[in-house]
Short mmCIF file of C-alpha atoms and ligand atoms in Angstrom, two decimals:
data_model
loop_
_atom_site.label_atom_id
_atom_site.label_comp_id
_atom_site.label_asym_id
_atom_site.label_seq_id
_atom_site.Cartn_x
_atom_site.Cartn_y
_atom_site.Cartn_z
CA MET R 132 91.36 117.68 90.22
CA SER R 133 90.57 120.96 92.06
CA SER R 134 93.45 122.69 93.87
CA ALA R 135 91.62 122.12 97.19
CA VAL R 136 92.26 118.39 96.87
CA LYS R 137 95.28 117.95 94.57
CA ASP R 138 97.87 119.23 97.09
CA ILE R 139 96.78 116.85 99.87
CA LYS R 140 99.71 114.51 100.66
CA ARG R 141 97.69 112.03 102.76
CA VAL R 142 93.98 112.29 103.36
CA THR R 143 93.14 112.14 107.07
CA THR R 144 89.89 112.32 109.00
CA HIS R 145 90.69 116.05 109.49
CA THR R 146 91.02 116.54 105.73
CA LEU R 147 87.52 115.11 105.28
CA GLN R 148 86.18 117.52 107.89
CA GLU R 149 87.83 120.43 106.03
CA LEU R 150 86.41 119.25 102.70
CA LYS R 151 82.92 119.25 104.22
CA GLN R 152 83.44 122.77 105.61
CA LYS R 153 84.69 124.02 102.22
CA GLY R 154 81.83 122.29 100.39
CA VAL R 155 84.24 120.11 98.34
CA PRO R 156 82.57 116.72 97.64
CA ILE R 157 84.42 113.65 98.92
CA ALA R 158 85.04 110.74 96.49
CA MET R 159 85.11 107.29 98.09
CA ILE R 160 85.27 103.91 96.38
CA THR R 161 85.80 100.31 97.44
CA ALA R 162 88.90 98.20 96.73
CA TYR R 163 90.04 94.85 98.01
CA ASP R 164 93.51 94.25 96.55
CA TYR R 165 96.84 96.01 96.03
CA SER R 166 96.73 96.56 92.25
CA MET R 167 93.21 97.99 92.09
CA ALA R 168 93.78 100.08 95.23
CA LYS R 169 96.83 101.63 93.54
CA LEU R 170 94.72 102.51 90.48
CA MET R 171 92.00 104.06 92.68
CA ASP R 172 94.59 106.03 94.67
CA ASN R 173 96.34 107.30 91.52
CA ALA R 174 92.97 108.37 90.10
CA GLY R 175 92.53 110.75 93.06
CA VAL R 176 89.99 108.96 95.24
CA ASP R 177 89.95 110.47 98.76
CA VAL R 178 88.82 107.41 100.73
CA VAL R 179 89.30 103.76 99.78
CA LEU R 180 86.85 101.52 101.60
CA VAL R 181 87.77 97.89 102.09
CA GLY R 182 84.09 97.01 102.23
CA ASP R 183 82.68 93.74 103.44
CA SER R 184 81.13 93.75 99.95
CA ALA R 185 84.35 91.75 99.33
CA SER R 186 82.17 88.87 100.51
CA ASN R 187 80.04 89.38 97.37
CA VAL R 188 82.38 90.65 94.69
CA MET R 189 85.60 88.87 95.66
CA ALA R 190 84.37 85.65 97.28
CA GLY R 191 81.07 85.18 95.42
CA HIS R 192 78.85 84.88 98.50
CA GLU R 193 75.22 85.99 98.27
CA THR R 194 75.47 88.27 101.33
CA THR R 195 78.15 90.11 103.31
CA LEU R 196 77.66 87.88 106.35
CA PRO R 197 80.17 85.06 105.73
CA ILE R 198 83.36 87.14 105.42
CA THR R 199 85.68 86.77 108.42
CA LEU R 200 87.88 89.19 110.33
CA ASP R 201 91.03 87.42 109.07
CA GLN R 202 89.82 87.78 105.48
CA MET R 203 89.05 91.51 105.97
CA ILE R 204 92.53 92.00 107.44
CA TYR R 205 94.09 90.26 104.41
CA HIS R 206 92.16 92.53 102.00
CA GLY R 207 92.88 95.59 104.17
CA ALA R 208 96.65 95.01 104.28
CA SER R 209 96.76 94.57 100.48
CA VAL R 210 94.84 97.82 99.94
CA VAL R 211 96.98 99.78 102.42
CA ARG R 212 100.10 98.81 100.42
CA GLY R 213 98.49 100.28 97.29
CA CYS R 214 97.42 103.64 98.73
CA ALA R 215 99.87 106.53 99.07
CA ARG R 216 97.29 109.33 99.38
CA ALA R 217 93.85 107.96 100.22
CA LEU R 218 92.50 107.32 103.69
CA VAL R 219 91.90 103.56 104.02
CA VAL R 220 88.83 102.42 105.96
CA VAL R 221 88.18 98.73 106.68
CA ASP R 222 84.72 97.32 107.44
CA LEU R 223 84.27 95.40 110.69
CA PRO R 224 82.61 92.19 109.46
CA PHE R 225 79.35 90.75 110.75
CA GLY R 226 79.63 89.17 114.19
CA THR R 227 82.80 90.99 115.28
CA TYR R 228 81.29 94.02 117.04
CA GLN R 229 77.56 93.56 117.71
CA GLY R 230 76.44 92.98 121.29
CA ASN R 231 79.93 92.90 122.79
CA SER R 232 81.90 96.13 123.02
CA LYS R 233 85.05 94.43 124.33
CA GLY R 234 84.98 92.08 121.35
CA ALA R 235 84.39 95.09 119.09
CA LEU R 236 87.47 96.86 120.45
CA ASN R 237 89.59 93.71 119.98
CA SER R 238 88.38 93.34 116.38
CA ALA R 239 89.12 97.01 115.59
CA ILE R 240 92.58 96.76 117.18
CA ARG R 241 93.39 93.68 115.09
CA ILE R 242 92.34 95.53 111.91
CA MET R 243 94.48 98.57 112.73
CA LYS R 244 97.54 96.55 113.87
CA GLU R 245 97.51 93.81 111.25
CA SER R 246 96.32 95.69 108.14
CA GLY R 247 97.75 99.16 108.77
CA ALA R 248 94.38 100.75 107.90
CA HIS R 249 93.54 104.25 109.12
CA ALA R 250 89.96 103.72 110.36
CA VAL R 251 87.15 101.19 110.69
CA LYS R 252 83.51 101.26 109.62
CA LEU R 253 80.58 99.49 111.25
CA GLU R 254 76.83 99.31 110.62
CA GLY R 255 74.06 100.49 112.95
CA GLY R 256 73.04 103.24 115.36
CA GLU R 257 71.94 103.12 118.99
CA GLU R 258 72.26 99.31 119.14
CA VAL R 259 76.03 99.47 118.47
CA LEU R 260 76.75 102.74 120.28
CA GLU R 261 78.58 101.07 123.16
CA SER R 262 80.90 99.35 120.67
CA VAL R 263 81.51 102.64 118.82
CA GLU R 264 82.38 104.42 122.07
CA ARG R 265 84.70 101.64 123.23
CA ILE R 266 86.59 101.52 119.91
CA LEU R 267 87.00 105.30 120.04
CA THR R 268 88.64 105.03 123.50
CA ALA R 269 91.61 103.35 121.77
CA GLY R 270 92.00 106.32 119.41
CA ILE R 271 90.66 104.36 116.43
CA PRO R 272 88.60 106.52 114.05
CA VAL R 273 85.13 105.10 113.38
CA MET R 274 82.90 105.66 110.35
CA GLY R 275 79.19 104.93 110.88
CA HIS R 276 76.77 103.35 108.38
CA LEU R 277 72.97 103.79 108.46
CA GLY R 278 70.00 103.25 106.14
CA LEU R 279 70.31 100.01 104.20
CA THR R 280 72.81 98.05 106.28
CA PRO R 281 73.52 94.83 104.35
CA GLN R 282 74.68 92.89 107.44
CA SER R 283 71.01 93.07 108.61
CA ILE R 284 69.58 91.74 105.35
CA TYR R 285 67.84 88.84 107.08
CA LYS R 286 66.07 91.32 109.39
CA PHE R 287 65.01 93.62 106.50
CA GLY R 288 64.21 90.71 104.15
CA THR R 289 64.93 92.85 101.04
CA TYR R 290 67.38 95.40 99.61
CA VAL R 291 64.68 98.07 98.94
CA VAL R 292 65.04 101.77 99.85
CA ARG R 293 65.03 102.30 103.64
CA ALA R 294 63.51 105.03 105.84
CA ARG R 295 60.63 105.99 103.56
CA GLU R 296 58.25 105.78 106.54
CA ASP R 297 58.25 108.54 109.17
CA ALA R 298 59.14 106.29 112.11
CA GLU R 299 62.21 104.81 110.41
CA ALA R 300 63.28 108.24 109.10
CA GLU R 301 63.01 109.67 112.62
CA ARG R 302 65.07 106.81 114.03
CA LEU R 303 67.73 107.39 111.36
CA ARG R 304 67.93 111.12 112.22
CA ARG R 305 68.36 110.20 115.90
CA ASP R 306 71.00 107.54 115.17
CA ALA R 307 72.99 109.96 112.97
CA LYS R 308 73.06 112.48 115.83
CA LEU R 309 74.09 109.79 118.35
CA LEU R 310 76.97 108.63 116.11
CA GLU R 311 78.12 112.23 115.62
CA GLU R 312 77.99 112.89 119.38
CA ALA R 313 79.83 109.63 120.12
CA GLY R 314 82.72 110.88 117.96
CA CYS R 315 82.41 109.13 114.57
CA PHE R 316 84.43 111.04 111.96
CA ALA R 317 82.03 110.35 109.06
CA LEU R 318 78.82 108.55 108.24
CA VAL R 319 77.71 106.45 105.26
CA LEU R 320 74.02 106.64 104.34
CA GLU R 321 72.91 103.84 102.03
CA LYS R 322 69.78 103.74 99.85
CA ILE R 323 67.49 106.24 101.59
CA PRO R 324 65.42 109.12 100.12
CA ALA R 325 67.62 112.00 98.88
CA LYS R 326 65.60 114.57 100.84
CA LEU R 327 66.20 112.79 104.15
CA ALA R 328 69.91 112.23 103.40
CA GLY R 329 70.42 115.92 102.56
CA GLU R 330 68.63 116.94 105.72
CA VAL R 331 70.84 114.65 107.84
CA ALA R 332 74.02 115.94 106.12
CA ARG R 333 73.04 119.52 106.94
CA SER R 334 72.10 118.70 110.53
CA ILE R 335 75.39 117.09 111.61
CA SER R 336 78.94 118.46 111.47
CA ILE R 337 80.68 115.27 110.26
CA PRO R 338 80.89 114.36 106.54
CA VAL R 339 78.02 112.24 105.21
CA ILE R 340 78.92 109.94 102.31
CA GLY R 341 76.00 108.61 100.30
CA ILE R 342 75.34 105.53 98.18
CA GLY R 343 71.90 105.76 96.63
CA ALA R 344 71.24 108.76 98.89
CA GLY R 345 71.16 111.58 96.31
CA GLY R 346 73.33 114.63 95.71
CA GLY R 347 72.64 116.62 98.88
CA VAL R 348 75.29 114.82 100.96
CA ASP R 349 79.02 115.58 101.39
CA GLY R 350 80.40 112.80 99.21
CA GLN R 351 79.64 109.62 97.28
CA VAL R 352 80.75 106.00 97.49
CA LEU R 353 80.34 103.19 94.95
CA VAL R 354 81.43 99.58 94.87
CA MET R 355 84.32 99.43 92.38
CA HIS R 356 83.15 96.27 90.58
CA ASP R 357 79.72 97.83 90.00
CA MET R 358 80.92 101.23 88.71
CA LEU R 359 83.56 99.68 86.43
CA GLY R 360 81.00 97.29 84.93
CA ILE R 361 82.77 94.10 86.04
CA ASN R 362 79.43 92.90 87.43
CA ARG R 363 76.55 92.59 85.01
CA GLU R 364 73.92 91.30 87.40
CA PHE R 365 73.60 94.35 89.69
CA HIS R 366 71.95 97.46 88.25
CA PRO R 367 70.14 99.54 90.87
CA ARG R 368 68.88 103.00 89.85
CA PHE R 369 71.61 104.79 91.84
CA LEU R 370 74.47 103.05 90.03
CA ARG R 371 76.31 104.93 87.27
CA ARG R 372 78.57 102.66 85.21
CA TYR R 373 81.78 104.42 84.17
CA ALA R 374 83.20 101.53 82.13
CA ASP R 375 82.22 98.17 80.69
CA LEU R 376 85.14 96.08 81.92
CA TYR R 377 83.08 92.91 81.55
CA THR R 378 83.20 93.36 77.76
CA VAL R 379 86.79 94.66 77.69
CA ILE R 380 88.10 91.74 79.75
CA THR R 381 86.10 88.91 78.15
CA GLU R 382 87.04 90.18 74.65
CA ALA R 383 90.74 90.48 75.57
CA VAL R 384 90.86 87.04 77.17
CA GLY R 385 88.83 85.53 74.32
CA HIS R 386 91.40 86.97 71.89
CA TYR R 387 94.26 85.42 73.94
CA VAL R 388 92.53 82.00 73.91
CA GLN R 389 92.19 82.21 70.10
CA ASP R 390 95.86 83.16 69.72
CA VAL R 391 96.99 80.25 71.92
CA ARG R 392 94.80 77.76 70.03
CA SER R 393 95.96 79.01 66.64
CA LYS R 394 99.61 79.03 67.81
CA ASP R 395 99.81 82.73 66.89
CA PHE R 396 101.03 83.36 70.46
CA PRO R 397 103.93 83.39 71.22
CA ASN R 398 105.58 84.64 68.00
CA GLN R 399 109.34 84.82 67.24
CA GLU R 400 109.77 88.11 69.15
CA GLU R 401 107.95 86.78 72.19
CA GLN R 402 110.39 83.95 72.95
CA TYR R 403 114.07 83.47 73.93
O1 LIG M 245 80.80 97.06 101.96
C1 LIG M 245 80.66 98.04 101.21
O2 LIG M 245 81.07 98.06 100.04
C2 LIG M 245 79.96 99.20 101.76
C3 LIG M 245 79.58 100.28 100.80
C4 LIG M 245 78.41 99.87 99.99
C5 LIG M 245 79.34 101.57 101.49
O3 LIG M 245 79.69 99.24 102.91
#
């Protein structure tokens, strides 16, 4: 770990701003429970995102839409207990902030109060600006999310790369500026052309964290289950797998099953 990041006692939104100014890339990853969050935190991750991808990887739903605010708070509180250094950001789930800024503020307050998280994230630009502004009035830090926004999957119809066309790229540039001006402390850009993402990162002062958005941004985020190879089904081009935990875990558990069946486990030393 570089000295610019190893001495940080607790990562804050200000730390992220400093890292951007110093050109030190920000490492963000998702987690949903205490034990994994502790591993991520000990490994030096700067931001742990309690993503609504929990709906997919923890609950087995096809989309992120079904997860509830209570479920996000449960995951958030577990992750907060595991993180001594990382900034913990919790996703506002679908239906808890769109079209109703008072409802958005109430949802964000519940997340902060009941999970102990340090910030919230929500998807969208101009259409959710009123909600962003209202949440910020309570002193709650907000992270934006543009590009491929999985809560709108039924509008997009597919998970392909977003903002390839000029009109959508222009809208994304405008939304990024609006979120910066509103007071968001950082912005996630998901699955958009690297050139556009780099341009946006250079044009705004807040850190831009990419997922499938190339190397020209201020940091990267990956879903933990994907990068550790727990999932086998999901292999987009942007994903780098750092481990094959699917094989490690199924082999270890298979070995345990064999030992139980053969009565090799427990042996004399493993009993009282
Ligand atoms: O929910 C999530 O995991 C996310 C990341 C993909 C950025 O929003």
